Coordinates of C-alpha atoms and ligand atoms in Angstrom, one line a residue:
M1 CA 0.0 0.0 0.0
F2 CA 2.5 2.6 1.1
N3 CA 4.9 2.1 -1.7
A4 CA 6.8 5.4 -1.3
R5 CA 8.6 5.2 -4.6
N6 CA 5.4 5.0 -6.7
S7 CA 3.0 7.0 -4.5
P8 CA 4.6 9.5 -2.1
N9 CA 1.2 10.6 -0.8
Y10 CA -1.0 7.6 -1.4
V11 CA -3.6 8.5 1.2
A12 CA -4.0 12.0 -0.1
Q13 CA -4.5 10.6 -3.6
V14 CA -7.1 8.1 -2.5
L15 CA -9.0 10.9 -0.7
Q16 CA -8.8 13.1 -3.7
G17 CA -10.2 10.3 -5.9
V18 CA -13.0 9.5 -3.5
N19 CA -13.8 13.1 -3.1
A20 CA -14.0 13.7 -6.9
V21 CA -16.2 10.7 -7.3
S22 CA -18.6 11.6 -4.5
T23 CA -18.9 15.2 -5.8
K24 CA -19.7 13.7 -9.2
V25 CA -22.2 11.3 -7.8
Q26 CA -24.0 14.0 -5.8
R27 CA -24.3 16.2 -8.9
T28 CA -25.8 13.4 -11.0
A29 CA -29.2 14.6 -12.3
R30 CA -30.3 11.5 -14.1
P31 CA -29.3 7.8 -14.1
F32 CA -27.6 7.9 -17.5
T33 CA -26.6 10.3 -20.3
G34 CA -27.7 7.9 -23.1
V35 CA -24.2 7.9 -24.6
A36 CA -23.8 5.5 -27.5
P37 CA -21.2 2.7 -27.3
S38 CA -19.4 4.0 -30.4
A39 CA -18.8 7.4 -28.8
L40 CA -17.2 6.0 -25.7
K41 CA -15.3 3.4 -27.6
A42 CA -13.7 6.1 -29.7
K43 CA -12.7 8.1 -26.7
V44 CA -11.3 5.2 -24.8
E45 CA -9.3 4.0 -27.8
A46 CA -7.8 7.4 -28.3
V47 CA -6.0 7.2 -24.9
D48 CA -2.3 6.6 -25.3
L49 CA -1.7 4.0 -22.5
D50 CA 2.1 4.2 -23.0
R51 CA 2.2 7.9 -22.0
P52 CA 1.0 8.5 -18.5
L53 CA -0.6 11.8 -17.4
P54 CA 1.4 14.3 -15.2
D55 CA -0.6 13.6 -12.0
T56 CA -3.6 12.0 -10.3
A57 CA -5.8 15.1 -10.9
A58 CA -5.3 14.8 -14.6
A59 CA -6.0 11.1 -14.6
L60 CA -9.2 11.8 -12.7
D61 CA -10.3 14.5 -15.1
E62 CA -9.7 12.1 -18.0
L63 CA -11.7 9.4 -16.1
D64 CA -14.5 11.8 -15.6
D65 CA -14.8 12.2 -19.3
L66 CA -14.3 8.5 -20.2
Y67 CA -16.4 7.0 -17.5
L68 CA -18.0 9.0 -14.6
K69 CA -19.8 11.5 -16.8
D70 CA -21.7 8.7 -18.6
A71 CA -21.8 6.0 -16.0
I72 CA -25.0 4.3 -15.1
Y73 CA -25.9 5.4 -11.6
F74 CA -27.9 2.9 -9.5
H75 CA -28.5 5.4 -6.7
D76 CA -30.6 7.7 -8.9
A77 CA -34.3 7.2 -8.1
R78 CA -35.0 6.8 -11.8
Y79 CA -32.7 3.8 -12.2
A80 CA -35.2 0.9 -11.9
A81 CA -33.8 -1.8 -14.2
H82 CA -31.7 -4.7 -12.9
L83 CA -30.8 -6.2 -9.5
N84 CA -28.2 -3.6 -8.7
C85 CA -28.3 -1.6 -5.6
P86 CA -27.2 1.7 -4.3
V87 CA -24.4 0.8 -1.9
V88 CA -24.3 1.6 1.9
I89 CA -21.4 3.8 2.9
P90 CA -20.0 1.5 5.6
A91 CA -19.4 -1.0 2.9
L92 CA -17.5 1.6 0.8
V93 CA -15.2 2.1 3.8
G94 CA -14.7 -1.6 3.9
E95 CA -14.0 -1.6 0.2
A96 CA -11.2 0.9 0.6
V97 CA -9.6 -0.9 3.5
L98 CA -9.7 -4.4 1.9
S99 CA -8.2 -3.2 -1.3
A100 CA -5.5 -1.2 0.5
V101 CA -4.4 -4.1 2.7
N102 CA -5.1 -6.5 -0.1
S103 CA -5.4 -9.7 2.0
S104 CA -6.1 -12.8 0.1
M105 CA -8.5 -15.3 1.5
D106 CA -7.0 -18.5 0.2
T107 CA -4.7 -19.2 3.1
W108 CA -4.3 -18.2 6.7
D109 CA -0.8 -16.9 6.0
Q110 CA -2.2 -14.4 3.5
S111 CA -5.2 -13.2 5.6
A112 CA -5.0 -13.9 9.4
G113 CA -7.9 -12.0 11.0
A114 CA -9.6 -11.7 7.6
T115 CA -10.2 -15.4 7.7
M116 CA -11.8 -15.2 11.2
I117 CA -14.1 -12.4 10.1
E118 CA -15.2 -14.2 7.0
R119 CA -15.8 -17.4 9.0
R120 CA -17.8 -15.5 11.6
L121 CA -20.0 -13.9 8.9
I122 CA -20.6 -17.4 7.4
D123 CA -21.7 -18.6 10.8
W124 CA -23.9 -15.6 11.3
T125 CA -25.6 -16.1 7.9
A126 CA -26.0 -19.8 8.6
E127 CA -27.7 -19.0 11.9
R128 CA -30.1 -16.6 10.1
I129 CA -31.0 -19.3 7.7
G130 CA -31.7 -21.6 10.6
F131 CA -28.8 -24.1 10.0
S132 CA -27.2 -25.8 12.9
A133 CA -23.5 -25.4 14.0
E134 CA -22.7 -28.2 11.5
A135 CA -23.2 -25.8 8.6
D136 CA -20.4 -24.0 6.8
G137 CA -19.8 -22.0 3.6
V138 CA -17.6 -19.5 1.9
F139 CA -17.8 -16.1 0.2
T140 CA -17.9 -16.1 -3.6
S141 CA -17.8 -13.6 -6.4
G142 CA -21.6 -13.7 -7.0
G143 CA -24.7 -15.7 -7.2
S144 CA -23.7 -17.5 -10.3
Q145 CA -20.5 -18.8 -8.7
S146 CA -22.4 -19.7 -5.5
N147 CA -24.9 -21.7 -7.6
F148 CA -22.1 -23.3 -9.5
Q149 CA -20.3 -24.4 -6.4
A150 CA -23.5 -25.8 -4.8
L151 CA -24.3 -27.8 -7.9
L152 CA -20.7 -29.0 -8.1
I153 CA -21.0 -30.4 -4.6
A154 CA -24.4 -31.9 -5.5
R155 CA -23.0 -33.5 -8.6
N156 CA -20.1 -35.1 -6.7
Q157 CA -22.5 -36.4 -4.1
A158 CA -24.7 -37.9 -6.7
V159 CA -21.7 -39.4 -8.5
A160 CA -20.3 -40.8 -5.2
K161 CA -23.7 -42.6 -4.6
L162 CA -23.7 -44.0 -8.1
R163 CA -20.1 -45.2 -7.7
A164 CA -21.1 -47.1 -4.6
T165 CA -23.4 -49.4 -6.7
S166 CA -21.6 -49.3 -10.0
P167 CA -17.9 -48.7 -9.4
E168 CA -16.8 -50.0 -12.8
V169 CA -18.9 -47.5 -14.9
R170 CA -16.8 -44.6 -16.2
L171 CA -17.6 -41.0 -15.2
P172 CA -19.0 -39.7 -18.5
H173 CA -21.6 -42.5 -18.4
L174 CA -22.6 -41.6 -14.9
L175 CA -22.9 -37.9 -15.7
D176 CA -25.2 -38.7 -18.6
R177 CA -27.9 -39.9 -16.2
L178 CA -27.9 -36.8 -14.0
R179 CA -30.7 -34.3 -14.1
I180 CA -31.3 -31.0 -12.4
F181 CA -34.9 -29.8 -11.7
T182 CA -35.6 -26.1 -11.4
S183 CA -38.6 -23.9 -12.2
A184 CA -39.0 -22.4 -15.6
D185 CA -38.6 -18.9 -13.9
S186 CA -35.2 -19.7 -12.3
H187 CA -31.9 -18.0 -13.1
F188 CA -29.8 -19.0 -16.2
S189 CA -26.8 -19.7 -14.1
I190 CA -28.4 -23.1 -13.4
Q191 CA -28.1 -24.0 -17.1
K192 CA -24.6 -22.6 -17.3
S193 CA -23.6 -24.6 -14.2
A194 CA -25.0 -27.8 -15.7
S195 CA -22.9 -27.1 -18.8
M196 CA -19.7 -26.5 -16.8
L197 CA -20.3 -29.6 -14.8
G198 CA -20.2 -31.7 -17.9
L199 CA -24.0 -32.4 -18.0
G200 CA -25.0 -30.0 -20.8
F201 CA -27.7 -27.3 -20.8
D202 CA -30.3 -29.9 -21.5
A203 CA -29.7 -31.8 -18.2
V204 CA -31.8 -29.0 -16.6
I205 CA -35.5 -29.9 -16.5
A206 CA -37.7 -26.8 -16.4
V207 CA -40.6 -27.4 -14.0
P208 CA -43.7 -25.4 -14.8
T209 CA -44.7 -22.6 -12.5
S210 CA -48.2 -21.7 -11.3
E211 CA -49.9 -18.3 -12.0
D212 CA -47.8 -16.6 -9.4
H213 CA -44.5 -17.9 -10.9
R214 CA -43.7 -20.2 -8.1
M215 CA -42.7 -23.8 -8.9
D216 CA -45.7 -26.1 -9.1
P217 CA -45.0 -29.0 -6.7
A218 CA -47.4 -31.3 -8.6
A219 CA -45.4 -30.6 -11.7
L220 CA -42.2 -31.2 -9.9
A221 CA -43.5 -34.5 -8.6
A222 CA -44.5 -35.6 -12.1
A223 CA -41.2 -34.6 -13.6
L224 CA -39.3 -36.4 -10.8
A225 CA -41.4 -39.6 -11.3
E226 CA -40.9 -39.5 -15.1
A227 CA -37.1 -39.1 -14.8
H228 CA -37.0 -41.9 -12.2
D229 CA -39.0 -44.2 -14.5
A230 CA -36.6 -43.5 -17.3
G231 CA -33.7 -44.6 -15.2
L232 CA -32.4 -41.0 -14.7
V233 CA -30.9 -39.6 -11.4
P234 CA -32.3 -36.4 -9.9
M235 CA -29.0 -34.9 -8.9
A236 CA -30.5 -31.7 -7.5
V237 CA -33.6 -29.7 -7.2
V238 CA -33.0 -25.9 -7.3
A239 CA -35.7 -23.9 -5.7
T240 CA -35.5 -20.1 -6.1
A241 CA -36.2 -17.8 -3.2
G242 CA -36.9 -14.6 -5.2
T243 CA -36.9 -15.2 -9.0
T244 CA -35.1 -12.5 -11.0
D245 CA -38.2 -11.4 -12.9
F246 CA -41.0 -11.9 -10.4
G247 CA -39.4 -12.1 -7.0
S248 CA -41.4 -15.3 -6.5
V249 CA -40.4 -17.7 -3.8
D250 CA -40.9 -21.4 -4.6
P251 CA -42.9 -23.4 -2.0
L252 CA -39.9 -24.6 0.0
A253 CA -41.7 -27.1 2.3
E254 CA -43.4 -29.0 -0.6
V255 CA -40.3 -29.0 -2.7
S256 CA -38.1 -30.3 0.1
A257 CA -40.5 -33.2 0.8
L258 CA -40.2 -34.3 -2.8
V259 CA -36.4 -33.9 -2.7
R260 CA -36.2 -36.2 0.4
A261 CA -38.5 -38.8 -1.3
Y262 CA -36.0 -39.0 -4.2
D263 CA -32.9 -38.8 -2.0
S264 CA -31.8 -35.7 -4.0
W265 CA -30.1 -32.4 -3.1
L266 CA -32.0 -29.3 -2.4
H267 CA -30.3 -26.1 -3.4
V268 CA -32.1 -22.8 -2.6
D269 CA -31.0 -19.9 -4.8
A270 CA -31.7 -16.9 -2.6
A271 CA -29.5 -14.6 -4.5
Y272 CA -32.3 -12.0 -4.6
G273 CA -34.4 -13.0 -1.6
G274 CA -31.4 -13.4 0.7
G275 CA -31.9 -9.9 2.1
L276 CA -35.1 -11.2 3.8
L277 CA -32.8 -12.9 6.3
V278 CA -32.5 -9.5 8.0
S279 CA -36.0 -8.3 7.4
R280 CA -38.3 -8.0 10.4
R281 CA -41.4 -7.7 8.3
Y282 CA -40.8 -10.3 5.6
R283 CA -38.4 -12.9 7.0
H284 CA -41.4 -15.4 7.0
L285 CA -41.2 -15.5 3.2
L286 CA -38.1 -17.7 3.6
D287 CA -39.8 -20.1 6.0
G288 CA -38.5 -23.6 5.4
I289 CA -35.1 -22.5 3.9
H290 CA -33.3 -24.2 6.8
V291 CA -33.9 -27.7 5.3
A292 CA -31.9 -26.9 2.2
D293 CA -28.7 -28.7 1.6
S294 CA -27.2 -25.5 0.2
V295 CA -28.1 -21.9 -0.1
T296 CA -26.9 -19.0 -2.3
V297 CA -27.1 -15.4 -0.8
D298 CA -26.0 -12.4 -2.8
F299 CA -24.9 -9.7 -0.4
H300 CA -24.4 -7.4 -3.4
K301 CA -28.1 -7.4 -4.1
T302 CA -30.4 -7.1 -1.2
F303 CA -27.7 -6.4 1.5
F304 CA -26.7 -3.2 -0.5
Q305 CA -23.1 -4.2 -0.8
P306 CA -20.8 -3.2 -3.6
V307 CA -20.0 -5.9 -6.2
S308 CA -18.7 -8.4 -5.4
S309 CA -20.1 -10.1 -2.3
S310 CA -21.9 -13.4 -2.2
A311 CA -21.8 -16.6 -0.3
V312 CA -22.7 -20.3 -0.7
L313 CA -23.7 -22.1 2.5
V314 CA -24.1 -25.8 3.1
R315 CA -26.2 -27.4 5.8
R316 CA -23.5 -30.1 6.4
G317 CA -20.2 -28.3 6.4
A318 CA -18.3 -31.5 5.5
M319 CA -19.8 -31.3 2.0
L320 CA -17.4 -28.5 1.2
G321 CA -14.8 -31.3 1.1
H322 CA -15.9 -31.9 -2.4
V323 CA -13.8 -28.9 -3.5
T324 CA -10.8 -29.6 -1.3
Y325 CA -7.5 -30.2 -3.0
Y326 CA -4.1 -30.0 -1.2
A327 CA -1.1 -28.4 -2.9
D328 CA 2.4 -28.4 -1.2
Y329 CA 3.1 -24.8 -2.2
L330 CA -0.1 -23.4 -0.8
N331 CA -2.3 -25.6 1.5
P332 CA -0.5 -28.8 2.3
E333 CA -2.6 -31.6 3.9
S334 CA -0.4 -31.2 7.0
A335 CA -1.8 -27.7 7.5
A336 CA -5.3 -29.0 7.5
K337 CA -4.3 -31.7 10.0
A338 CA -2.8 -29.0 12.2
D339 CA -6.1 -27.1 12.1
I340 CA -4.6 -24.2 10.2
P341 CA -7.7 -22.4 8.7
N342 CA -7.0 -22.2 5.0
Q343 CA -10.2 -21.0 3.3
V344 CA -9.0 -22.3 -0.1
D345 CA -9.9 -25.8 1.2
K346 CA -13.5 -24.7 0.9
S347 CA -13.4 -22.6 -2.3
I348 CA -13.2 -23.0 -6.0
Q349 CA -11.2 -19.7 -6.2
T350 CA -7.6 -19.4 -5.1
T351 CA -6.6 -15.7 -4.7
R352 CA -9.8 -14.2 -3.4
R353 CA -10.9 -10.8 -2.2
F354 CA -11.8 -10.1 1.5
D355 CA -15.3 -9.1 0.4
A356 CA -16.6 -10.2 3.8
L357 CA -15.1 -7.0 5.3
K358 CA -17.8 -4.9 3.6
L359 CA -20.6 -6.8 5.2
W360 CA -18.8 -6.8 8.5
L361 CA -18.5 -3.0 8.7
T362 CA -22.1 -2.7 7.5
L363 CA -23.3 -4.8 10.4
R364 CA -21.0 -3.1 12.9
I365 CA -21.9 0.4 11.8
M366 CA -25.5 0.3 10.6
G367 CA -26.6 -3.0 12.0
A368 CA -28.6 -5.9 10.4
D369 CA -32.1 -4.3 11.1
A370 CA -31.2 -1.2 9.2
I371 CA -30.3 -3.3 6.2
G372 CA -33.6 -5.1 6.5
V373 CA -35.5 -1.9 6.6
L374 CA -33.9 -0.8 3.3
F375 CA -35.2 -3.9 1.6
D376 CA -38.6 -3.7 3.3
E377 CA -39.0 -0.2 1.9
A378 CA -38.2 -1.3 -1.6
I379 CA -40.8 -4.2 -1.2
E380 CA -43.4 -1.8 0.1
L381 CA -42.7 0.7 -2.7
A382 CA -43.2 -2.1 -5.2
G383 CA -46.5 -3.0 -3.7
R384 CA -47.7 0.6 -4.1
V385 CA -46.4 0.8 -7.7
G386 CA -48.2 -2.5 -8.4
T387 CA -51.5 -1.0 -7.2
L388 CA -51.0 2.1 -9.5
L389 CA -50.2 0.0 -12.5
A390 CA -53.1 -2.4 -11.8
E391 CA -55.5 0.5 -11.7
D392 CA -54.2 2.2 -14.9
A393 CA -56.2 1.0 -17.9
E394 CA -53.2 1.6 -20.2
F395 CA -50.9 -0.7 -18.3
E396 CA -51.1 -4.4 -17.9
L397 CA -49.4 -6.0 -14.9
A398 CA -48.1 -9.5 -15.5
A399 CA -48.3 -10.5 -11.9
A400 CA -48.7 -9.0 -8.5
P401 CA -45.3 -8.0 -7.1
Q402 CA -43.9 -10.5 -4.6
L403 CA -40.6 -8.8 -3.6
S404 CA -39.5 -5.6 -5.3
T405 CA -39.9 -6.2 -9.0
L406 CA -42.8 -5.3 -11.4
V407 CA -43.3 -6.9 -14.8
F408 CA -45.8 -5.0 -16.9
R409 CA -46.5 -3.6 -20.4
Y410 CA -47.9 -0.5 -21.9
R411 CA -51.1 -1.3 -23.9
P412 CA -52.7 2.0 -24.9
F413 CA -56.1 2.3 -26.7
V414 CA -56.4 3.1 -30.3
D415 CA -60.0 3.9 -31.4
G416 CA -61.2 2.6 -28.0
V417 CA -59.5 -0.8 -28.2
A418 CA -56.3 -1.8 -26.5
V419 CA -53.5 -2.5 -29.0
N420 CA -53.0 -6.2 -29.7
D421 CA -50.1 -8.4 -28.7
D422 CA -48.2 -7.8 -31.9
A423 CA -48.3 -4.1 -31.6
A424 CA -47.5 -4.3 -27.9
D425 CA -44.5 -6.5 -28.7
L426 CA -43.2 -3.8 -31.0
L427 CA -44.0 -0.9 -28.8
N428 CA -42.6 -2.0 -25.4
P429 CA -39.0 -2.8 -26.4
A430 CA -39.0 0.5 -28.4
I431 CA -40.1 2.4 -25.4
R432 CA -37.4 0.9 -23.3
A433 CA -34.7 1.7 -25.9
A434 CA -35.9 5.2 -26.4
I435 CA -35.9 5.9 -22.6
F436 CA -32.4 4.4 -22.3
A437 CA -31.1 6.5 -25.1
S438 CA -32.6 9.6 -23.4
G439 CA -30.9 8.8 -20.1
E440 CA -34.0 10.0 -18.3
A441 CA -34.6 6.7 -16.6
V442 CA -33.4 3.1 -17.0
V443 CA -36.0 0.3 -17.0
A444 CA -35.5 -3.4 -17.8
G445 CA -37.3 -5.7 -20.2
T446 CA -38.2 -9.3 -20.2
K447 CA -40.6 -11.7 -21.9
V448 CA -43.6 -13.5 -20.5
A449 CA -45.2 -16.3 -22.5
G450 CA -43.3 -15.1 -25.6
H451 CA -44.4 -11.4 -25.2
H452 CA -42.3 -8.4 -24.5
Y453 CA -42.8 -6.7 -21.1
L454 CA -41.1 -3.9 -19.2
K455 CA -39.7 -4.5 -15.8
F456 CA -38.9 -2.3 -12.7
T457 CA -36.5 -3.7 -10.2
L458 CA -36.7 -1.4 -7.1
L459 CA -33.9 -1.5 -4.6
N460 CA -33.5 2.1 -3.8
A461 CA -35.0 3.0 -0.4
E462 CA -34.7 6.7 -1.3
A463 CA -36.9 6.4 -4.4
S464 CA -40.4 7.7 -3.7
L465 CA -43.7 6.7 -5.2
G466 CA -43.5 10.1 -7.0
D467 CA -40.2 9.1 -8.6
I468 CA -41.6 5.9 -10.0
Q469 CA -44.8 7.7 -11.1
E470 CA -42.5 10.0 -13.1
I471 CA -41.0 6.9 -14.9
I472 CA -44.5 5.6 -15.6
E473 CA -45.5 8.9 -17.1
L474 CA -42.3 8.9 -19.1
I475 CA -43.2 5.5 -20.4
R476 CA -46.7 6.6 -21.3
R477 CA -45.4 9.8 -23.1
T478 CA -42.7 7.9 -24.9
G479 CA -45.1 5.1 -25.9
A480 CA -47.8 7.5 -27.1
G481 CA -45.2 9.4 -29.2
L482 CA -43.8 6.2 -30.8
L483 CA -47.4 5.1 -31.5
A484 CA -48.3 8.4 -33.1
N485 CA -45.2 8.2 -35.3
T486 CA -46.0 4.7 -36.5
T487 CA -49.6 5.6 -37.2
E488 CA -48.5 8.6 -39.2
A489 CA -46.0 6.6 -41.1
A490 CA -48.7 4.0 -41.9
A491 CA -51.2 6.7 -43.0
Ligands
PLP501 C1 -28.7 -12.3 -9.7 C2 -29.1 -13.7 -9.6 C3 -28.2 -14.7 -9.7 C4 -26.8 -14.4 -10.2 O1 -26.1 -13.7 -9.3 P1 -24.8 -12.9 -9.8 O2 -24.3 -12.3 -8.5 O3 -25.3 -11.9 -10.8 O4 -23.8 -13.9 -10.3 C5 -28.6 -16.0 -9.5 N1 -29.9 -16.3 -9.1 C6 -30.8 -15.3 -9.0 C7 -32.2 -15.7 -8.6 C8 -30.5 -14.0 -9.3 O5 -31.4 -13.0 -9.2

């Protein structure tokens, strides 16, 4: 950190940089400028990386032009697109400290107290889930990695069981029989994990959901029975606690009963819903999560932490042994025998950030309840926006909000009749693109039953109903304008 030769006044430079960014962030009047990729590409490419600027101030000025001026700002009340959060300040302090010290979490001799802090936070999270002291886990780079590690463990468990009865069969043949069951509304990292695990995308069986986008237990029962009859092995069932589009939480009790009946592995992907662990009002939505074999929690979503910060937890800590490999130069087996706490024994990463520090400082400065309140407020705002959209004849809400997302589309009336599906399918993505290009707001898009919808993901406790109403009016104005143009062109 204090490399005197390169940075005589490192701390002053850091403060200067932080100050410049915070001034910039406070000045931001809208979430985006609408800059085109080509404009920024040209500017970035024009920089001569072999000729440094005279000082930090010059570098920050340049950065302002290349990045900060046109960045996408999640703390702006009119950013309502993806599962990104405005970050809490204690976590930013943690970010500065962890980068400056630069601990690496792979071994005790590169981390010391950092390892103890990470372990304590894993235990704290496990307790919130309702796991016993037997549980364990590790921080990861994100929900996708957490899901991958959980499914890697599940796959190795399934293979170990198959090996017990058919030791002579080669691994590729065993893998060929494995299937993962997850709802049609689950996250695509399940398919990607299946691919990386040697099973292929099509080893994932999409279980239909009911009206409210929760996995239908009867459909899961049928899918499991069908696979079983075909001689296939249900390697894991992935339930989602907070689907990315609808915030729906799969019925954990019913799903887990089926998982036990088939001696499978229950992974709960709570990347989005994980923040409910600290909610006083909505913790009950996660009831039953404690019976999972593994759980994903993304602190960089509903715990308002900067990217990256996530964890995978396992009900039986010994299961993490599936990713243990000893190397003489790093984590020799003798170290494990001597009880030296090397976190790399539990992780699929080697060099790894001390991301846990951000959550630690957040809990020590703000406290868990304050984090829960931030999520509660986003959930309640989504409820109020849902009522507005449901009562507005020109908007069609795809489902009642369950956490803090809303999926809806604009369907105005032409000559007293709401535009049909085809027209709505052209109009809604065009509205989204036009608004993004204007920088006035950022909203997301998705498809429901093959049709284009718009989506709000609300995670900003400082956004008011009025702010979201402004976005709704912007959508209406933009849509009406686009519709008038197309009607004119057709006439
Ligand atoms: C965001 C999300 C993920 C992926 O998490 P990353 O941190 O983006 O890798 C997985 N599952 C669900 C349900 C999510 O919403």
